[in-house]
């Protein structure tokens, strides 16, 4: 989309308003400073990949966006509302529009796959009929190719299947913004590619915006409109895949070997 | 060393109190998670029933057999049903049932919530527009508070039946005579306080199990530790509450 390198620069928002806007976000756990002055925008319809070392705070970053972790300071503006200021019911309204894929899948062990997928629907869309719910469950499972697992429990699924069910559960609400925490980790290259393509398709079809955390360069190549490097708690650099790949910065080079 | 222990103890007590306060602040406001509550009642009540029944039966039987020789010595064998029924209904059935539930229910809740916590399922609920404290904690604590007294009433009945069989091993006590004696002896002042205290046992078991599970961390190892300490603390609390209950009943001259 935007060709020129924009290291350490804010991207100019010419046409549309950002759906997520973080400015000067700080978060530390005790003496462990995780996010330090993190500033970044996500525009509508854009897929941004966050790259960073293990333990650099990528998961903490997107948990701050959904309001699971409260930042120490800074503003996190999602769809026009500052997340740290919201109360429970206001947060729920935002969360109905934001999908979140957990790194550890977080499927409910005590429920079947069907109940897992129904859970967010019954919670966020209280007035849906059973028929509508069934239809959406079938559609979501179909999109990840796992229709036959509908009556199984998560313990009967393989790691990769769990990941795909978790993805289906994230997508079932047709969110406007999706936050993916390592969507292709633990999948074989073929399924990984399918999932990456699915993510792109969704973004185009419903004009969703997404933040993707991934170490999988194949996935990054397919999905990323823009890449953000999270180094030392900051938005160290951002730009397209090619920009960053050809960068001379030592810290960035390490990721593209 | 000692001050560290004291400090841990006090901070844990403070945390549990805050957790309990949060329960009262959140549990009785809508939205009510009725279906989850009923499911938990079923799990806690129905699944513990066989274990509680067997233990109560055996306790009734052996207490009767063990008490007999002493009474025979004083020529008071006819008092056997009276004595046994009082000790069973007032102390043994409630405490044994509560201990079994502390083991079974307390560890179950601790491990379940603990593993939900470390695998981010609790976070996932929160993201799905559910207050996990209400959905998971409030329902389980209420279910434990309400079903454990019911289990105790059943345990009372089963242990008295065990007592009847025990009384018939050596002597002969007819069915009618046994139950006549039992109900002559037992007054509401025996039954009501002993059931009232079990609500507190149930509450303690539920809240400690939930507290330990909900606050567990450090991976799968933490889950085991949550379940373990849930059982230890809630068993101890059952005894402490029992002691308090006996003192209060005594002070109020209800005996
Ligand atoms: N709840 C928490 N309490 C204390 N420290 C935490 C907590 N969550 C994360 N951290 C710390 O924050 C840092 C960043 O963690 P985070 O999970 O965001 O890493 P990550 O970038 O997602 O790594 P990975 O790629 O391995 O998933 C780590 O040092 C971790 O120890
Ligand atoms: Mg992570």
Coordinates of N, CA and C in Angstrom, one line a residue, chain B residues 60-210:
Chain B
X60 N -22.2 -44.3 61.1 CA -23.4 -44.6 62.0 C -23.2 -46.0 62.6
X61 N -22.8 -46.9 61.7 CA -22.6 -48.3 62.1 C -21.5 -48.4 63.2
X62 N -20.3 -47.9 62.9 CA -19.2 -48.1 63.8 C -19.4 -47.3 65.1
X63 N -19.9 -46.1 65.0 CA -20.1 -45.4 66.3 C -21.0 -46.2 67.2
X64 N -22.1 -46.8 66.7 CA -23.0 -47.6 67.5 C -22.3 -48.8 68.1
X65 N -21.5 -49.5 67.2 CA -20.8 -50.7 67.7 C -19.8 -50.3 68.8
X66 N -19.1 -49.2 68.6 CA -18.1 -48.8 69.5 C -18.7 -48.3 70.9
X67 N -19.8 -47.7 70.8 CA -20.4 -47.1 72.0 C -21.0 -48.2 72.9
X68 N -21.4 -49.3 72.3 CA -22.2 -50.3 73.0 C -21.5 -50.8 74.3
X69 N -20.2 -51.2 74.2 CA -19.5 -51.8 75.4 C -19.6 -50.9 76.7
X70 N -19.3 -49.6 76.4 CA -19.4 -48.7 77.6 C -20.7 -48.6 78.2
X71 N -21.8 -48.6 77.4 CA -23.1 -48.5 77.9 C -23.5 -49.8 78.6
X72 N -23.1 -50.9 78.1 CA -23.4 -52.2 78.7 C -22.8 -52.2 80.1
X73 N -21.6 -51.7 80.2 CA -20.9 -51.7 81.5 C -21.7 -51.0 82.6
X74 N -22.4 -50.0 82.2 CA -23.3 -49.2 83.1 C -24.7 -49.7 83.1
X75 N -24.9 -50.8 82.4 CA -26.3 -51.4 82.4 C -27.3 -50.4 81.7
X76 N -26.7 -49.6 80.8 CA -27.6 -48.6 80.1 C -27.7 -48.9 78.6
X77 N -27.7 -50.2 78.3 CA -27.8 -50.5 76.9 C -29.0 -49.9 76.2
X78 N -30.0 -49.8 76.9 CA -31.3 -49.3 76.3 C -31.1 -47.8 75.8
X79 N -30.1 -47.2 76.3 CA -29.8 -45.8 75.9 C -29.1 -45.6 74.6
X80 N -28.7 -46.8 74.1 CA -27.8 -46.8 72.9 C -28.4 -45.9 71.7
X81 N -29.7 -46.1 71.3 CA -30.2 -45.2 70.2 C -30.1 -43.7 70.6
X82 N -30.5 -43.4 71.8 CA -30.5 -42.0 72.2 C -29.1 -41.4 72.0
X83 N -28.1 -42.1 72.6 CA -26.8 -41.5 72.6 C -26.2 -41.4 71.2
X84 N -26.4 -42.5 70.5 CA -25.8 -42.5 69.1 C -26.5 -41.4 68.3
X85 N -27.8 -41.3 68.4 CA -28.4 -40.3 67.5 C -28.0 -38.9 67.8
X86 N -27.8 -38.6 69.1 CA -27.4 -37.2 69.4 C -26.0 -36.9 68.8
X87 N -25.1 -37.9 69.0 CA -23.7 -37.6 68.5 C -23.7 -37.6 67.0
X88 N -24.5 -38.5 66.3 CA -24.5 -38.5 64.9 C -25.0 -37.2 64.3
X89 N -26.2 -36.8 64.8 CA -26.9 -35.6 64.2 C -26.2 -34.3 64.5
X90 N -25.7 -34.2 65.8 CA -25.1 -32.9 66.1 C -23.7 -32.7 65.6
X91 N -22.9 -33.7 65.6 CA -21.5 -33.5 65.2 C -21.0 -34.3 64.0
X92 N -21.2 -35.7 64.1 CA -20.5 -36.5 63.2 C -20.9 -36.4 61.8
X93 N -22.2 -36.5 61.5 CA -22.7 -36.4 60.1 C -22.3 -35.0 59.5
X94 N -22.6 -33.9 60.2 CA -22.2 -32.6 59.5 C -20.7 -32.5 59.3
X95 N -19.9 -32.8 60.3 CA -18.5 -32.6 60.1 C -17.9 -33.6 59.0
X96 N -18.3 -34.8 59.1 CA -17.7 -35.8 58.2 C -18.2 -35.4 56.7
X97 N -19.4 -35.0 56.6 CA -19.9 -34.6 55.2 C -19.1 -33.4 54.7
X98 N -18.9 -32.4 55.6 CA -18.2 -31.2 55.2 C -16.8 -31.6 54.8
X99 N -16.2 -32.5 55.6 CA -14.8 -32.8 55.3 C -14.7 -33.5 53.9
X100 N -15.6 -34.4 53.7 CA -15.6 -35.1 52.4 C -15.8 -34.1 51.3
X101 N -16.7 -33.2 51.5 CA -16.9 -32.2 50.4 C -15.7 -31.3 50.3
X102 N -15.1 -31.0 51.4 CA -13.9 -30.1 51.3 C -12.9 -30.9 50.4
X103 N -12.8 -32.2 50.6 CA -11.8 -32.9 49.7 C -12.3 -33.0 48.3
X104 N -13.5 -33.4 48.1 CA -14.0 -33.6 46.7 C -14.4 -32.3 46.0
X105 N -15.2 -31.5 46.6 CA -15.7 -30.3 46.0 C -14.6 -29.2 46.0
X106 N -14.0 -29.0 47.1 CA -13.0 -28.0 47.2 C -11.8 -28.2 46.3
X107 N -11.3 -29.4 46.2 CA -10.2 -29.7 45.3 C -10.7 -29.6 43.8
X108 N -11.9 -30.0 43.6 CA -12.4 -30.0 42.2 C -12.5 -28.6 41.7
X109 N -13.1 -27.7 42.6 CA -13.3 -26.3 42.2 C -11.9 -25.6 42.0
X110 N -11.0 -25.9 43.0 CA -9.7 -25.3 42.9 C -8.9 -25.7 41.7
X111 N -9.0 -27.0 41.3 CA -8.3 -27.4 40.1 C -8.9 -26.9 38.8
X112 N -10.3 -26.9 38.8 CA -11.0 -26.5 37.6 C -10.7 -25.0 37.3
X113 N -10.9 -24.2 38.3 CA -10.7 -22.7 38.1 C -9.2 -22.4 37.9
X114 N -8.4 -23.2 38.6 CA -6.9 -23.0 38.4 C -6.5 -23.2 37.0
X115 N -7.0 -24.3 36.4 CA -6.5 -24.6 35.1 C -7.2 -23.7 34.1
X116 N -8.4 -23.2 34.4 CA -9.0 -22.2 33.5 C -8.2 -20.9 33.5
X117 N -7.7 -20.6 34.7 CA -6.9 -19.4 34.9 C -5.6 -19.5 34.0
X118 N -4.9 -20.5 34.2 CA -3.6 -20.6 33.6 C -3.7 -20.8 32.1
X119 N -4.8 -21.4 31.6 CA -4.9 -21.5 30.1 C -5.7 -20.4 29.5
X120 N -5.9 -19.3 30.3 CA -6.5 -18.1 29.8 C -8.0 -18.2 29.5
X121 N -8.6 -19.3 29.9 CA -10.1 -19.4 29.7 C -10.9 -18.4 30.4
X122 N -10.4 -18.0 31.6 CA -11.1 -16.9 32.3 C -11.0 -15.6 31.6
X123 N -9.9 -15.3 31.0 CA -9.7 -14.1 30.2 C -10.7 -14.2 29.0
X124 N -10.7 -15.4 28.4 CA -11.6 -15.6 27.2 C -13.0 -15.3 27.5
X125 N -13.5 -15.7 28.7 CA -14.8 -15.4 29.1 C -15.1 -14.0 29.2
X126 N -14.1 -13.3 29.8 CA -14.3 -11.8 30.0 C -14.4 -11.2 28.6
X127 N -13.6 -11.6 27.7 CA -13.6 -11.0 26.3 C -15.0 -11.3 25.7
X128 N -15.6 -12.5 26.0 CA -16.8 -12.9 25.4 C -18.0 -12.2 26.1
X129 N -17.8 -11.1 26.8 CA -19.0 -10.4 27.4 C -19.5 -11.1 28.6
X130 N -18.7 -11.8 29.4 CA -19.2 -12.5 30.6 C -18.3 -12.0 31.7
X131 N -19.0 -11.8 32.9 CA -18.2 -11.5 34.1 C -17.8 -12.8 34.7
X132 N -16.5 -13.2 34.5 CA -16.1 -14.5 35.0 C -16.3 -14.7 36.5
X133 N -16.3 -13.6 37.2 CA -16.5 -13.8 38.7 C -17.9 -14.2 39.0
X134 N -18.8 -13.7 38.3 CA -20.2 -14.1 38.5 C -20.5 -15.5 37.9
X135 N -20.0 -15.7 36.7 CA -20.3 -16.9 36.0 C -19.6 -18.1 36.7
X136 N -18.4 -18.0 37.2 CA -17.6 -19.1 37.7 C -17.7 -19.1 39.3
X137 N -17.4 -18.0 39.9 CA -17.2 -18.0 41.3 C -18.6 -17.9 42.0
X138 N -19.4 -16.9 41.7 CA -20.7 -16.8 42.4 C -21.5 -18.0 42.3
X139 N -21.6 -18.6 41.1 CA -22.4 -19.8 41.0 C -21.9 -21.0 41.8
X140 N -20.6 -21.2 41.9 CA -20.0 -22.3 42.6 C -20.2 -22.1 44.1
X141 N -19.9 -20.9 44.6 CA -20.0 -20.6 46.0 C -21.5 -20.8 46.5
X142 N -22.4 -20.3 45.7 CA -23.8 -20.4 46.1 C -24.2 -21.9 46.0
X143 N -23.8 -22.6 45.0 CA -24.2 -24.0 44.9 C -23.6 -24.8 46.1
X144 N -22.4 -24.5 46.5 CA -21.8 -25.2 47.6 C -22.6 -24.9 48.9
X145 N -22.9 -23.6 49.0 CA -23.6 -23.2 50.3 C -25.0 -23.9 50.4
X146 N -25.6 -24.0 49.3 CA -27.0 -24.6 49.4 C -27.0 -26.1 49.3
X147 N -26.1 -26.7 48.6 CA -26.3 -28.2 48.5 C -25.6 -29.0 49.6
X148 N -24.6 -28.4 50.2 CA -23.9 -29.2 51.3 C -24.9 -29.4 52.5
X149 N -25.7 -28.4 52.9 CA -26.7 -28.7 53.9 C -27.6 -29.8 53.5
X150 N -28.0 -29.9 52.2 CA -28.9 -31.0 51.8 C -28.2 -32.3 52.0
X151 N -27.0 -32.3 51.6 CA -26.2 -33.6 51.7 C -26.1 -34.0 53.2
X152 N -26.0 -33.0 54.1 CA -25.9 -33.3 55.5 C -27.2 -33.9 56.0
X153 N -28.3 -33.4 55.6 CA -29.6 -34.0 56.0 C -29.7 -35.4 55.6
X154 N -29.3 -35.7 54.3 CA -29.3 -37.0 53.8 C -28.3 -37.9 54.7
X155 N -27.2 -37.3 54.9 CA -26.2 -38.1 55.7 C -26.7 -38.4 57.1
X156 N -27.4 -37.4 57.7 CA -28.1 -37.7 59.0 C -28.9 -39.0 58.9
X157 N -29.8 -39.0 57.9 CA -30.7 -40.1 57.8 C -30.0 -41.4 57.6
X158 N -29.0 -41.4 56.7 CA -28.3 -42.7 56.4 C -27.5 -43.1 57.6
X159 N -26.9 -42.2 58.3 CA -26.1 -42.6 59.4 C -26.9 -43.2 60.5
X160 N -28.1 -42.6 60.7 CA -29.0 -43.2 61.7 C -29.5 -44.6 61.3
X161 N -29.6 -44.8 60.0 CA -30.0 -46.2 59.6 C -28.8 -47.1 59.9
X162 N -27.6 -46.6 59.6 CA -26.4 -47.4 60.0 C -26.4 -47.7 61.5
X163 N -26.8 -46.7 62.3 CA -26.9 -46.9 63.7 C -27.9 -48.0 64.1
X164 N -29.0 -48.0 63.4 CA -30.0 -49.0 63.6 C -29.5 -50.4 63.4
X165 N -28.8 -50.6 62.3 CA -28.2 -51.9 62.0 C -27.1 -52.2 63.0
X166 N -26.3 -51.3 63.4 CA -25.3 -51.5 64.4 C -25.9 -52.0 65.8
X167 N -27.0 -51.4 66.1 CA -27.7 -51.7 67.4 C -28.2 -53.1 67.3
X168 N -28.5 -53.6 66.1 CA -29.1 -55.0 66.0 C -28.0 -56.1 65.8
X169 N -26.8 -55.7 65.8 CA -25.8 -56.8 65.6 C -25.7 -57.7 66.9
X170 N -25.7 -57.1 68.1 CA -25.6 -57.9 69.3 C -27.0 -58.0 69.9
X171 N -27.6 -56.9 70.2 CA -28.9 -57.0 70.9 C -30.0 -57.0 69.8
X172 N -31.3 -57.0 70.2 CA -32.3 -56.8 69.3 C -33.1 -55.5 69.6
X173 N -33.1 -54.6 68.7 CA -33.9 -53.4 68.9 C -34.8 -53.3 67.7
X174 N -36.1 -53.3 68.0 CA -37.0 -53.3 66.8 C -37.0 -52.0 66.1
X175 N -37.4 -52.0 64.9 CA -37.4 -50.8 64.0 C -38.1 -49.7 64.7
X176 N -39.3 -50.0 65.2 CA -40.2 -48.9 65.8 C -39.5 -48.4 67.0
X177 N -39.0 -49.3 67.8 CA -38.4 -48.9 69.1 C -37.3 -47.9 68.8
X178 N -36.4 -48.3 67.9 CA -35.2 -47.5 67.6 C -35.6 -46.1 67.2
X179 N -36.5 -46.0 66.2 CA -36.9 -44.7 65.7 C -37.7 -43.9 66.8
X180 N -38.5 -44.6 67.6 CA -39.2 -43.9 68.7 C -38.2 -43.2 69.6
X181 N -37.2 -44.0 70.0 CA -36.2 -43.4 70.9 C -35.4 -42.3 70.2
X182 N -35.1 -42.5 69.0 CA -34.3 -41.4 68.3 C -35.1 -40.1 68.3
X183 N -36.4 -40.2 67.9 CA -37.1 -38.9 67.8 C -37.6 -38.4 69.1
X184 N -37.6 -39.3 70.1 CA -37.8 -38.7 71.5 C -36.7 -37.9 71.9
X185 N -35.5 -38.4 71.5 CA -34.3 -37.7 72.0 C -34.0 -36.4 71.3
X186 N -34.1 -36.5 69.9 CA -33.7 -35.4 69.1 C -34.8 -34.3 69.2
X187 N -34.4 -33.1 69.5 CA -35.3 -32.0 69.5 C -34.9 -31.1 68.4
X188 N -35.7 -30.1 68.1 CA -35.3 -29.1 67.0 C -34.0 -28.4 67.4
X189 N -33.8 -28.3 68.7 CA -32.6 -27.6 69.2 C -31.4 -28.4 68.9
X190 N -31.5 -29.7 68.5 CA -30.4 -30.4 68.1 C -30.2 -30.3 66.6
X191 N -31.3 -30.4 65.9 CA -31.3 -30.5 64.4 C -31.0 -29.1 63.8
X192 N -31.8 -28.1 64.2 CA -31.6 -26.8 63.5 C -30.2 -26.2 63.6
X193 N -29.7 -26.0 64.8 CA -28.3 -25.5 64.8 C -27.3 -26.3 64.0
X194 N -27.4 -27.6 64.1 CA -26.4 -28.4 63.4 C -26.6 -28.3 61.9
X195 N -27.8 -28.0 61.4 CA -27.9 -27.8 60.0 C -27.5 -26.4 59.6
X196 N -27.9 -25.4 60.5 CA -27.5 -24.0 60.2 C -26.0 -23.9 60.0
X197 N -25.2 -24.6 60.8 CA -23.8 -24.4 60.7 C -23.2 -25.0 59.4
X198 N -23.9 -25.9 58.8 CA -23.4 -26.5 57.6 C -23.5 -25.5 56.4
X199 N -24.4 -24.6 56.5 CA -24.4 -23.5 55.5 C -23.1 -22.8 55.5
X200 N -22.6 -22.6 56.7 CA -21.3 -21.9 56.8 C -20.1 -22.8 56.3
X201 N -20.3 -24.1 56.6 CA -19.2 -25.0 56.0 C -19.2 -25.0 54.5
X202 N -20.4 -25.0 53.9 CA -20.6 -25.0 52.5 C -20.0 -23.8 51.9
X203 N -20.3 -22.6 52.5 CA -19.8 -21.4 52.0 C -18.3 -21.3 52.1
X204 N -17.7 -21.8 53.2 CA -16.3 -21.8 53.3 C -15.6 -22.7 52.3
X205 N -16.2 -23.8 52.0 CA -15.6 -24.7 51.1 C -15.6 -24.1 49.7
X206 N -16.8 -23.5 49.3 CA -16.9 -22.9 48.0 C -16.0 -21.7 47.8
X207 N -15.9 -20.8 48.8 CA -15.2 -19.6 48.6 C -13.7 -19.9 48.6
X208 N -13.2 -20.8 49.5 CA -11.8 -21.1 49.5 C -11.4 -21.8 48.2
X209 N -12.2 -22.8 47.7 CA -11.9 -23.4 46.4 C -11.8 -22.4 45.3
X210 N -12.8 -21.5 45.2 CA -12.8 -20.5 44.2 C -11.6 -19.5 44.3

